[in-house]
Amino acid sequence: MLAFSFILQNNFQRATFLNSTGTFTGSIINSYNNITEYLSLRKANSDLVKENEILRNMIAGNSEKRWNFSNSYISDSSFRYIGAKVIKNSINRQKNYMMLDKGTKDGIGVDMGVVSVNGVVGTVIQVSDNYSLVMSVLNISNKINARIKKNNHTGSIEWDGKNYRKGILTDIPTHVMMYKGDTIVTSGNSHIFPKNVLIGTINEYISEKEDKFNKATVDFSVDYNNVYYVYVISNLMKEEQIKLQEAIDNGQ
Amino acid sequence: MGNSVIKNILRFIILILVQVTILDNINFGGYVNPYLYVYFILLLPFEAPGWLLLISAFMMGISIDAFENTMGINAAATVLMAFFRPIVLRSISSGKDYEKGAKPSISDFGFRWFFTYSLILIFIHHLTLFYLEVFRFTNFFATLQRALLSTIFTLILVIIVQYIFEKPAK
């Protein structure tokens, strides 16, 4: 019964009790990662080169090239990027988490978005001084506001817990046409992700006659099995936005 | 006796480390996750009283939970498994008593006995674990399938570890 009571406790208690962002478990995971990190250097390096290429093209003003590659760069000064290393990652659970080697000391806080060079990775749900825990896109409780890039219709991206390369786009009105290869990006409606961060492309349209909304399977742009370096996005205007939202909610 | 306590404590620590560093990073196509740490519960001595079984199972589960950020689900599944252990032992021994000093291993009871014993307990553990993880009954059969697949993988690992580390006592 004690064990069951742990499952049912809420997030606040969760943050204060035993967890892997703690000093002891965190340092074990971190030192193990220091040993195995070499095995993934090749992939990590090629990602970094790709990223440098995008940034250099941005500096040179080749915006066309920039959009072709990735949409995780937004020239919006209200967002700040904090680079971090992934020290623990899983893809085979129903609720997958990642652990990063940066925490509150580096300015990371709860509810910040996490992206990699290829697109959306997840949301920070827990932080300690030196580590942070990210709820990956591959988590059946995660739901991300998404938008079809070419026609601006919004929906949401979920993961059904089956294939780690595929997600499901839901809540798209039935009159909206979706085609294979359509780009899905973040909507920018939440305080977590900026607008236009890449999520993936539509793979297959799923028709459900009784439903008012359409669904489609989406190929994720990020290979979550190979994520080594990520950027945590800190929204500098978040408090102001939330305050404004609250003022509206209270007024009604 | 003292020797066996130390052995079990060592096994406890090593299994946690192996689980969180190596096995948690194995992704067979994103479907299978072996949980070898249950091997600790399987190998606890027959003489261990019920309360000790449950408490050590809880300690094992909660340690894994601390590393995996799965508050309580490993602890719950492991405790349930430890609870069923004496029942399974009684039902597959066909009424005979287990000798004192014997270990629940292939070398002492044979492959067939160990296979049945491990299969039932690992399946109980995995079934609980996977259903608690999703905490819903939608995709009932998909979860069942994942539990079955992982059970097979854990069982294979358990048997391999048995053959490598448990030498026949002669």
Coordinates of C-alpha atoms in Angstrom, one line a residue:
Chain A
M1 CA 0.0 0.0 0.0
L2 CA 2.9 2.3 0.8
A3 CA 4.2 1.7 -2.7
F4 CA 0.8 2.5 -4.3
S5 CA 0.6 5.7 -2.3
F6 CA 3.8 6.8 -3.9
I7 CA 2.3 6.4 -7.3
L8 CA -0.7 8.5 -6.5
Q9 CA 1.1 11.4 -4.9
N10 CA 1.0 14.7 -6.7
N11 CA 3.8 16.5 -8.5
F12 CA 4.7 18.8 -5.7
Q13 CA 5.6 15.9 -3.4
R14 CA 7.3 14.2 -6.3
A15 CA 9.6 17.2 -6.6
T16 CA 10.6 17.0 -3.0
F17 CA 11.0 13.3 -2.5
L18 CA 13.4 10.7 -3.9
N19 CA 14.0 11.3 -7.5
S20 CA 16.7 10.9 -10.1
T21 CA 17.5 14.6 -10.1
G22 CA 18.7 14.2 -6.6
T23 CA 22.4 14.5 -5.8
F24 CA 23.1 10.9 -5.2
T25 CA 21.3 9.2 -8.1
G26 CA 22.1 12.2 -10.3
S27 CA 25.8 11.8 -9.7
I28 CA 25.8 8.1 -10.4
I29 CA 24.0 8.6 -13.7
N30 CA 26.3 11.5 -14.6
S31 CA 29.5 9.5 -13.9
Y32 CA 28.2 6.6 -15.9
N33 CA 27.4 9.0 -18.8
N34 CA 31.0 10.3 -18.6
I35 CA 32.2 6.8 -19.4
T36 CA 29.8 6.0 -22.2
E37 CA 29.7 9.4 -23.8
Y38 CA 32.6 8.5 -26.1
L39 CA 30.4 5.9 -27.8
S40 CA 28.1 8.5 -29.2
L41 CA 30.7 11.1 -30.1
R42 CA 30.5 10.5 -33.9
K43 CA 26.8 11.2 -34.0
A44 CA 27.0 14.1 -31.6
N45 CA 29.8 15.6 -33.7
S46 CA 27.9 15.4 -37.0
D47 CA 24.9 17.0 -35.3
L48 CA 27.1 19.9 -34.1
V49 CA 28.5 20.3 -37.6
K50 CA 25.0 20.4 -39.1
E51 CA 24.1 23.0 -36.5
N52 CA 27.1 25.1 -37.2
E53 CA 26.2 25.0 -40.9
I54 CA 22.7 26.3 -40.2
L55 CA 24.1 29.1 -37.9
R56 CA 26.7 30.1 -40.5
N57 CA 24.1 30.3 -43.1
M58 CA 22.0 32.4 -40.9
I59 CA 24.9 34.8 -40.4
A60 CA 25.5 34.9 -44.1
G61 CA 21.9 35.7 -44.7
N62 CA 21.0 32.5 -46.5
S63 CA 17.6 32.3 -45.0
E64 CA 16.4 29.9 -47.6
K65 CA 19.0 27.3 -46.6
R66 CA 18.1 27.9 -43.0
W67 CA 14.5 27.0 -43.4
N68 CA 15.4 23.9 -45.4
F69 CA 17.4 22.5 -42.6
S70 CA 15.6 23.1 -39.4
N71 CA 13.1 25.4 -37.8
S72 CA 14.4 25.3 -34.3
Y73 CA 16.1 28.7 -34.6
I74 CA 13.9 31.6 -34.1
S75 CA 15.2 35.2 -34.2
D76 CA 13.1 36.3 -31.3
S77 CA 14.9 38.0 -28.5
S78 CA 12.3 37.0 -25.9
F79 CA 13.7 33.5 -25.9
R80 CA 17.0 32.5 -24.5
Y81 CA 18.7 29.1 -25.2
I82 CA 20.6 27.1 -22.6
G83 CA 22.7 24.3 -24.0
A84 CA 22.7 21.0 -22.1
K85 CA 23.9 17.4 -22.4
V86 CA 21.5 14.5 -22.2
I87 CA 22.8 12.1 -19.5
K88 CA 19.9 9.7 -19.4
N89 CA 17.3 8.9 -22.0
S90 CA 14.8 6.2 -22.7
I91 CA 12.5 5.4 -25.6
N92 CA 11.1 2.0 -24.6
R93 CA 8.7 3.0 -21.8
Q94 CA 5.2 4.4 -22.1
K95 CA 6.4 7.4 -20.2
N96 CA 9.9 8.4 -21.3
Y97 CA 12.0 10.9 -19.6
M98 CA 15.4 12.5 -20.3
M99 CA 17.9 13.8 -17.8
L100 CA 20.0 16.9 -18.5
D101 CA 23.2 17.9 -16.8
K102 CA 22.1 21.4 -16.1
G103 CA 19.7 22.7 -13.4
T104 CA 18.5 25.8 -11.6
K105 CA 22.2 27.0 -11.3
D106 CA 22.2 27.4 -15.1
G107 CA 18.9 29.1 -15.2
I108 CA 16.7 26.1 -16.1
G109 CA 13.2 26.1 -14.6
V110 CA 10.1 24.0 -14.7
D111 CA 7.9 24.2 -17.9
M112 CA 10.6 25.3 -20.2
G113 CA 10.7 23.8 -23.7
V114 CA 13.6 21.6 -24.8
V115 CA 14.7 21.4 -28.5
S116 CA 17.5 19.7 -30.4
V117 CA 18.9 20.7 -33.7
N118 CA 16.2 18.7 -35.5
G119 CA 13.2 19.8 -33.5
V120 CA 11.1 19.5 -30.4
V121 CA 12.4 17.2 -27.7
G122 CA 10.2 17.8 -24.6
T123 CA 9.3 19.9 -21.6
V124 CA 11.2 20.3 -18.3
I125 CA 9.1 19.0 -15.5
Q126 CA 11.5 18.9 -12.6
V127 CA 14.8 20.7 -11.7
S128 CA 17.4 20.4 -9.0
D129 CA 20.5 22.5 -8.6
N130 CA 22.6 20.6 -11.1
Y131 CA 20.2 18.4 -13.0
S132 CA 16.8 18.6 -14.8
L133 CA 14.3 16.1 -15.8
V134 CA 12.6 16.4 -19.2
M135 CA 9.3 14.8 -20.1
S136 CA 10.1 13.6 -23.6
V137 CA 7.7 13.8 -26.6
L138 CA 7.7 10.1 -26.2
N139 CA 5.5 10.2 -23.2
I140 CA 1.8 9.2 -23.4
S141 CA 0.9 12.0 -21.0
N142 CA 2.6 14.7 -23.1
K143 CA 0.6 16.8 -25.5
I144 CA 2.2 19.5 -27.6
N145 CA 0.4 22.3 -29.4
A146 CA 1.1 21.9 -33.1
R147 CA 0.3 23.6 -36.3
I148 CA 0.2 22.6 -39.9
K149 CA 2.8 24.9 -41.3
K150 CA 1.3 25.6 -44.8
N151 CA -2.3 26.4 -43.7
N152 CA -1.8 27.4 -40.0
H153 CA -4.5 25.0 -38.6
T154 CA -3.7 24.1 -35.1
G155 CA -4.0 20.7 -33.4
S156 CA -2.0 18.7 -31.0
I157 CA 0.7 16.1 -31.1
E158 CA 0.5 13.0 -28.9
W159 CA 2.4 9.8 -28.7
D160 CA 0.5 6.5 -28.7
G161 CA 3.2 4.6 -27.0
K162 CA 3.9 2.3 -29.9
N163 CA 6.6 3.3 -32.4
Y164 CA 9.2 5.8 -31.2
R165 CA 9.6 7.4 -34.6
K166 CA 5.9 8.2 -35.0
G167 CA 3.4 10.4 -33.3
I168 CA -0.2 11.3 -33.8
L169 CA -1.6 14.6 -34.8
T170 CA -5.1 15.1 -33.5
D171 CA -7.8 17.8 -33.2
I172 CA -7.5 18.9 -36.8
P173 CA -11.0 20.0 -38.1
T174 CA -12.4 17.6 -40.7
H175 CA -12.5 20.2 -43.5
V176 CA -8.8 20.7 -43.4
M177 CA -7.0 18.7 -46.1
M178 CA -3.8 17.0 -45.0
Y179 CA -1.2 15.5 -47.3
K180 CA 1.7 13.2 -46.8
G181 CA 4.8 15.3 -46.2
D182 CA 3.1 18.4 -44.7
T183 CA 5.3 20.0 -42.1
I184 CA 4.1 20.1 -38.5
V185 CA 5.6 22.8 -36.3
T186 CA 4.8 24.1 -32.8
S187 CA 2.0 26.6 -32.7
G188 CA 3.5 29.1 -30.3
N189 CA 0.2 29.2 -28.4
S190 CA 1.8 28.0 -25.2
H191 CA 4.5 29.7 -23.1
I192 CA 6.7 26.6 -23.5
F193 CA 7.8 26.6 -27.1
P194 CA 8.4 29.5 -29.5
K195 CA 6.5 29.4 -32.8
N196 CA 7.7 27.3 -35.7
V197 CA 9.9 24.7 -34.0
L198 CA 9.9 21.6 -36.2
I199 CA 8.0 18.5 -34.9
G200 CA 7.8 16.3 -37.9
T201 CA 6.0 15.6 -41.2
I202 CA 2.6 13.9 -41.9
N203 CA 3.0 10.3 -42.8
E204 CA -0.5 8.9 -43.1
Y205 CA -4.0 10.3 -42.8
I206 CA -6.3 8.4 -40.4
S207 CA -10.0 8.9 -41.2
E208 CA -12.5 8.4 -38.4
K209 CA -16.0 8.9 -39.7
E210 CA -17.7 9.5 -36.4
D211 CA -15.2 12.0 -35.1
K212 CA -15.4 15.7 -35.7
F213 CA -11.7 15.9 -35.8
N214 CA -9.2 14.3 -38.1
K215 CA -6.0 12.4 -37.2
A216 CA -2.8 11.7 -38.9
T217 CA 0.4 9.9 -38.1
V218 CA 3.4 12.0 -38.0
D219 CA 7.1 11.1 -38.6
F220 CA 9.1 12.8 -35.9
S221 CA 12.0 14.9 -37.2
V222 CA 14.0 14.0 -34.1
D223 CA 15.4 10.5 -33.7
Y224 CA 14.8 10.3 -29.9
N225 CA 17.2 7.4 -29.6
N226 CA 20.0 9.6 -30.7
V227 CA 19.7 12.8 -28.8
Y228 CA 22.9 13.9 -27.1
Y229 CA 22.9 17.7 -26.9
V230 CA 19.8 19.8 -26.5
Y231 CA 18.8 23.4 -25.8
V232 CA 16.5 24.4 -23.1
I233 CA 14.4 27.4 -24.1
S234 CA 13.8 30.0 -21.4
N235 CA 10.9 32.4 -22.3
L236 CA 11.9 35.7 -20.8
M237 CA 8.4 37.1 -21.3
K238 CA 6.6 34.2 -19.8
E239 CA 5.7 35.8 -16.5
E240 CA 4.3 38.8 -18.2
Q241 CA 2.3 36.6 -20.5
I242 CA 0.9 34.5 -17.7
K243 CA 0.1 37.5 -15.6
L244 CA -1.9 39.0 -18.5
Q245 CA -3.7 35.7 -19.0
E246 CA -4.5 35.5 -15.4
A247 CA -5.9 39.1 -15.4
I248 CA -8.2 38.1 -18.2
D249 CA -9.3 34.9 -16.5
N250 CA -10.0 36.7 -13.2
G251 CA -11.9 39.4 -15.0
Q252 CA -14.4 37.0 -16.5
Chain B
M1 CA 24.1 -17.3 7.4
G2 CA 26.3 -14.2 7.7
N3 CA 27.9 -15.1 4.4
S4 CA 24.5 -15.3 2.7
V5 CA 23.5 -11.9 4.0
I6 CA 26.6 -10.3 2.6
K7 CA 26.1 -12.1 -0.7
N8 CA 22.5 -10.9 -1.0
I9 CA 23.5 -7.3 -0.1
L10 CA 26.2 -7.4 -2.8
R11 CA 23.8 -8.8 -5.3
F12 CA 21.3 -6.1 -4.4
I13 CA 23.9 -3.3 -5.2
I14 CA 25.3 -4.9 -8.3
L15 CA 21.8 -5.6 -9.8
I16 CA 20.8 -2.0 -9.2
L17 CA 23.9 -0.7 -10.9
V18 CA 23.5 -3.1 -13.9
Q19 CA 19.9 -2.2 -14.2
V20 CA 20.2 1.6 -14.2
T21 CA 23.4 1.8 -16.2
I22 CA 23.2 -0.9 -18.8
L23 CA 19.8 -2.5 -19.1
D24 CA 17.9 0.8 -19.0
N25 CA 19.8 1.9 -22.0
I26 CA 19.0 -1.1 -24.1
N27 CA 16.4 -0.3 -26.7
F28 CA 15.3 -3.2 -28.8
G29 CA 13.4 -1.2 -31.3
G30 CA 11.8 0.7 -28.5
Y31 CA 9.6 -2.2 -27.4
V32 CA 11.5 -4.3 -24.9
N33 CA 13.0 -3.4 -21.6
P34 CA 14.4 -6.3 -19.5
Y35 CA 14.2 -5.8 -15.8
L36 CA 16.9 -8.1 -14.5
Y37 CA 16.8 -6.6 -11.0
V38 CA 14.0 -9.0 -10.1
Y39 CA 16.7 -11.7 -10.0
F40 CA 17.4 -10.5 -6.5
I41 CA 13.9 -11.5 -5.3
L42 CA 14.1 -14.8 -7.2
L43 CA 17.3 -15.8 -5.4
L44 CA 16.6 -14.8 -1.9
P45 CA 17.0 -17.9 0.4
F46 CA 14.0 -20.1 1.2
E47 CA 14.5 -19.5 4.9
A48 CA 13.8 -15.7 4.5
P49 CA 10.7 -14.8 6.5
G50 CA 7.8 -13.1 4.8
W51 CA 8.4 -9.7 6.3
L52 CA 12.0 -9.7 5.1
L53 CA 11.0 -10.7 1.6
L54 CA 8.5 -7.8 1.4
I55 CA 10.8 -5.3 2.9
S56 CA 13.8 -6.2 0.7
A57 CA 11.5 -6.2 -2.3
F58 CA 10.3 -2.7 -1.4
M59 CA 13.9 -1.5 -0.9
M60 CA 14.9 -2.9 -4.3
G61 CA 11.9 -1.4 -6.1
I62 CA 12.1 2.0 -4.6
S63 CA 15.8 2.2 -5.4
I64 CA 15.1 1.5 -9.0
D65 CA 12.3 4.0 -8.9
A66 CA 14.6 6.6 -7.6
F67 CA 16.8 6.2 -10.7
E68 CA 14.1 5.9 -13.3
N69 CA 11.7 8.6 -12.0
T70 CA 8.9 6.1 -11.9
M71 CA 7.7 6.9 -8.4
G72 CA 6.5 3.7 -6.8
I73 CA 5.6 1.5 -9.7
N74 CA 8.7 -0.7 -9.5
A75 CA 8.3 -0.9 -5.7
A76 CA 4.7 -1.9 -6.1
A77 CA 5.4 -4.5 -8.7
T78 CA 8.3 -6.0 -6.8
V79 CA 6.5 -6.1 -3.5
L80 CA 3.6 -7.9 -5.2
M81 CA 6.0 -10.3 -6.8
A82 CA 7.6 -11.0 -3.4
F83 CA 4.2 -11.5 -1.9
F84 CA 3.5 -14.2 -4.5
R85 CA 6.8 -15.9 -4.1
P86 CA 5.9 -18.2 -1.2
I87 CA 2.6 -19.1 -2.9
V88 CA 4.4 -20.0 -6.1
L89 CA 7.0 -22.0 -4.2
R90 CA 4.4 -24.0 -2.4
S91 CA 2.3 -24.7 -5.5
I92 CA 5.2 -25.8 -7.8
S93 CA 7.0 -28.0 -5.2
S94 CA 4.1 -30.5 -5.3
G95 CA 3.9 -30.8 -1.5
K96 CA 7.5 -31.6 -0.8
D97 CA 9.6 -29.5 1.6
Y98 CA 12.5 -27.5 0.4
E99 CA 15.7 -28.8 2.1
K100 CA 17.5 -26.5 4.4
G101 CA 20.5 -24.8 2.8
A102 CA 19.2 -25.3 -0.7
K103 CA 19.1 -22.3 -3.0
P104 CA 16.4 -21.5 -5.5
S105 CA 18.7 -22.2 -8.5
I106 CA 19.1 -24.4 -11.5
S107 CA 21.9 -26.4 -9.9
D108 CA 19.8 -27.4 -6.9
F109 CA 16.4 -27.9 -8.4
G110 CA 16.9 -28.4 -12.1
F111 CA 16.2 -26.3 -15.2
R112 CA 12.5 -27.1 -15.4
W113 CA 11.7 -26.1 -11.9
F114 CA 13.7 -22.9 -12.1
F115 CA 12.1 -22.0 -15.4
T116 CA 8.5 -22.3 -14.2
Y117 CA 9.3 -20.5 -10.9
S118 CA 11.0 -17.6 -12.6
L119 CA 8.5 -17.4 -15.4
I120 CA 5.5 -17.1 -13.1
L121 CA 7.1 -14.5 -10.8
I122 CA 8.6 -12.4 -13.6
F123 CA 5.3 -12.4 -15.4
I124 CA 3.5 -11.2 -12.3
H125 CA 6.1 -8.4 -11.8
H126 CA 6.1 -7.2 -15.4
L127 CA 2.3 -7.3 -15.8
T128 CA 1.9 -5.1 -12.7
L129 CA 4.7 -2.8 -13.8
F130 CA 3.5 -2.2 -17.3
Y131 CA -0.2 -1.7 -16.4
L132 CA 0.8 0.6 -13.5
E133 CA 3.0 2.6 -15.9
V134 CA 0.3 3.3 -18.4
F135 CA -2.4 3.5 -15.7
R136 CA -5.2 3.0 -18.1
F137 CA -6.8 0.1 -19.9
T138 CA -7.0 1.5 -23.3
N139 CA -4.6 -0.4 -25.6
F140 CA -5.1 -3.3 -23.2
F141 CA -3.6 -5.9 -25.5
A142 CA -0.7 -3.7 -26.6
T143 CA 0.4 -3.4 -23.0
L144 CA -0.1 -7.1 -22.5
Q145 CA 2.1 -7.8 -25.5
R146 CA 4.8 -5.5 -24.2
A147 CA 4.7 -7.2 -20.8
L148 CA 5.0 -10.7 -22.4
L149 CA 7.9 -9.7 -24.6
S150 CA 9.8 -8.1 -21.8
T151 CA 9.1 -11.2 -19.6
I152 CA 10.7 -13.4 -22.2
F153 CA 13.8 -11.2 -22.3
T154 CA 14.1 -10.9 -18.6
L155 CA 13.7 -14.7 -18.3
I156 CA 16.4 -15.3 -20.8
L157 CA 18.8 -13.0 -19.0
V158 CA 18.0 -14.6 -15.6
I159 CA 18.8 -18.0 -17.0
I160 CA 22.0 -16.8 -18.6
V161 CA 23.0 -15.2 -15.3
Q162 CA 22.2 -18.4 -13.5
Y163 CA 24.4 -20.5 -15.8
I164 CA 27.3 -18.0 -15.5
F165 CA 27.3 -17.3 -11.8
E166 CA 25.7 -20.2 -10.0
K167 CA 28.1 -23.1 -10.1
P168 CA 26.8 -26.5 -9.0
A169 CA 27.5 -27.0 -5.3
K170 CA 29.8 -30.0 -5.3

